[in-house]
Amino acid sequence: MAEPKPPTPTPGDIYKGWLFKWTNYIKGYQRRWFVLSNGLLSYYRTQAEMGHTCRGTINLATANIAVEDSCNFVISNGGAQTYHLKASSEVERQRWVTALELAKAKAIQMQAESDESGDDCPAVPTTSGQGGSCRNSEIQSTLRTLNNKVEDLVTCNDLIVKHGSALQRSLSELEVIRVGADMGEKIRQVTERATLFRITSNAMINACRDFLSLAQTHSKRWQKALQTERDQRICLEETLEQLAKQHNHLERAFRGATVMPPSFSNPSLVNKGGVSGKGDASDEDDDNEFFDAMEDPAEFITVPADPKYHRRSGSNVSGISSETGMDEQSVNFDDLSLASNPESPQPLELEPVRQRRTRIPDKPNYYLNLWSIMKNCIGKELSKIPMPVNFNEPLSMLQRLSEDLEYHELLDKAAKCQSSLEQMCYVAAFTVSSYSTTVHRTGKPFNPLLGETFELDRLRESGYRSLCEQVSHHPPAAAHHAISEKGWTLRQEITLASKFRGKYLSIMPLGSIQCIFDKSKNHYTWKKVTTTVHNIIVGKLWIDQSGEIDVVNHKTGDRCHLKFAPYSYFSRDVPRKVTGVVTDKDGKAHYVLSGTWDEKMEFSRVMQSSKGENGTEGKQRTVYQTLRAKEIWKKNPLPEGAENMYFFSSLALTLNEPEEGVAPTDSRRRPDQRLMEEGHWDEANAEKQRLEEKQRTVRREREREAVKAASSPVEADTEDPITDSPLKTDSLEIGTEASEVSDETNAEDSPLNTPVASSYGPSQFPYLMEGKEGLYGAPIKSTHQDNTQPLWFEKIDDPISGETMHIYKGGYWEAKEKGSWDICPDIF
């Protein structure tokens, strides 16, 4: 049955019809139902979907319409959305293009009228009400003049159509007339009508010229006024930002220089009464802004919320925007004046905040000859083949683990949230932000020695301090504990499994991360996604993160499901895309998160949700109506010259900076790492080999003592030529064959470890793990487990999450204060 012919489009009409839309390289063009209304072009899979499920919408006011060939045309709004469409015929294509152009012109006109009617303030401030009244009168007069010109153009257009039709009719009659007496009469009529048409056309041209001249004149004036307003707004924003920074510096200096009363030790107590209504004002500013629909997301669709949801009462307003300014208001200026009052107790001195370094020596351009490395391995035991530092970066895995705290401000803001669902948004953003340092960092960190530690004391600058320790060597595991004065604690224990598939290396982190907030007692846990390192053998290394994360609040039952989309050559989504939904314990969605793990994340409040059609995988998609998205996290720009400094961030540049008073086992004191940072790579390779041999010797002694304690004297004195070798305790089994590779050394010393077979997740895990999977997915088994006890951590069962992990038991910071490191082993 033939489809009804769509009507010829006219301005203001709703235009509907079938078009073919390009989806992907597999499915090609797919038939979709398109609706053009009010300057918006929307599409659906079927006509029945118009009532509940919109698949995508594009605003024609900012769109560009281009014709490709007889049936194809493209609509794009600058890169974010692009529709490749195809009509059934050239006539149908021309109808759609005409309708789209008319709708675009009308949308631009409506937008301009809306801007003019909403601009109540003059561009140049006046000093009296009379000046403002004159300004408004001038604008009204200009608008009346323009309207008159438009009416003249409409009249001329009607006359041209009328006289043009008459002229065409006369020419048709002239073609069929016979030569005779009435020939002269017909020619006279044609001449008259042609003259009328010419006169009308000239009037139309003159009217258009007048209108264009008048519009250009006033357009320049209005653009100048608009630019003045924009410049003033930017100036005000910069001034406010500078004031906020100065206030923050004063507050931190005051905290560090005086003995603060109990009310200052908990900033949240000071903030309770002062900023309770800030969220109302900030949300009201966004009443008329919406979150555009995303095209074909994997599991859900977001569309603009109905305007009725934007006029909500104060009790229903999200308070999430009120948290950004709370920290600046935590100190009263009256209390701050105590520091300058001569009658009040004065501190001995105002100790300034330490200035951290902003550069390290540039990376040397050493030529790496793989053949010379292989040649030097001839005749050596497999377990004693070292990997050169050429593949490393001058940081240890413990320092990379501490880089998770680069965006600690997200947890600071989360600690101030009154709602657990809003707090979940910040925790989820913090989870994503820890991957932002992995984009360009293809160098592997140094593998920590057993008992190696790293402290990151930023108590004075940022209000937190953290400690990492290598708690196990087989399997390798690192524990991390961070605590903040802002009311949160972060702890994690990380190991990993890996699969080498020839062209790429997949690294699966094991273990979990926990975040506990003191005030609300909310306890969050989550795990990490899979990291894939591509082009291991040939080509330029690049890194991708993929998988899913469930951030769970064990107290309230809230959950955030984050999905890291893997890179695909055929996908039209932005690379490194992350999406997520925050739900309560009943599964009701409250927030939607979207962005990329290497740039920024945004979140938007869900006002309504509904079930749509089944997706490509048979799952039923959910359609979320949301408010306009707000930015919750953005990556800090890299320092100048970062490409010559291993692509280190500002925080990473300071991690290996020498400090006084740290433990003898701190990573900053590791000699091979220090030599590499200073550019002495040959000396670093020699020092690295010395440390590895020292660790093997200590491990053999420890194993001999363990064997003697656990066996009889006869068994202890029995030695085998093979088992008494440096390979005596462990072997790696790949498939069904065992390779005599000692696990006394770090995994980086074995040829099984590729130059980049270290971590590339949020903390850059540095091992091809023993006890996990080896080449091509084959299991790697170990016959030995470490029986040493960590110095600063203990292994316990967490009653909240039900997981077993190493948790900080205390004593480190007390030992640092006393300067007593007698219990620390000599590992360097």
Coordinates of N, CA and C in Angstrom, one line a residue, residues 105 158 337 347 595 664 726 769:
A105 N 15.0 29.0 9.7 CA 14.9 30.5 9.7 C 13.9 30.9 10.8
D158 N 3.7 39.0 -2.3 CA 2.4 38.6 -2.8 C 2.2 39.1 -4.2
S337 N 40.4 37.7 62.7 CA 41.0 38.9 63.2 C 41.8 38.7 64.5
P347 N 50.8 33.3 67.9 CA 51.7 32.2 67.6 C 53.2 32.7 67.5
G595 N 30.2 11.4 30.5 CA 31.5 12.1 30.3 C 32.5 11.2 29.7
P664 N 63.0 5.2 56.4 CA 64.1 4.7 55.6 C 63.6 3.8 54.4
P726 N 69.1 -20.9 43.3 CA 68.3 -19.7 43.5 C 66.8 -20.0 43.0
M769 N 51.0 -10.9 37.3 CA 50.8 -11.5 38.6 C 51.1 -13.0 38.6

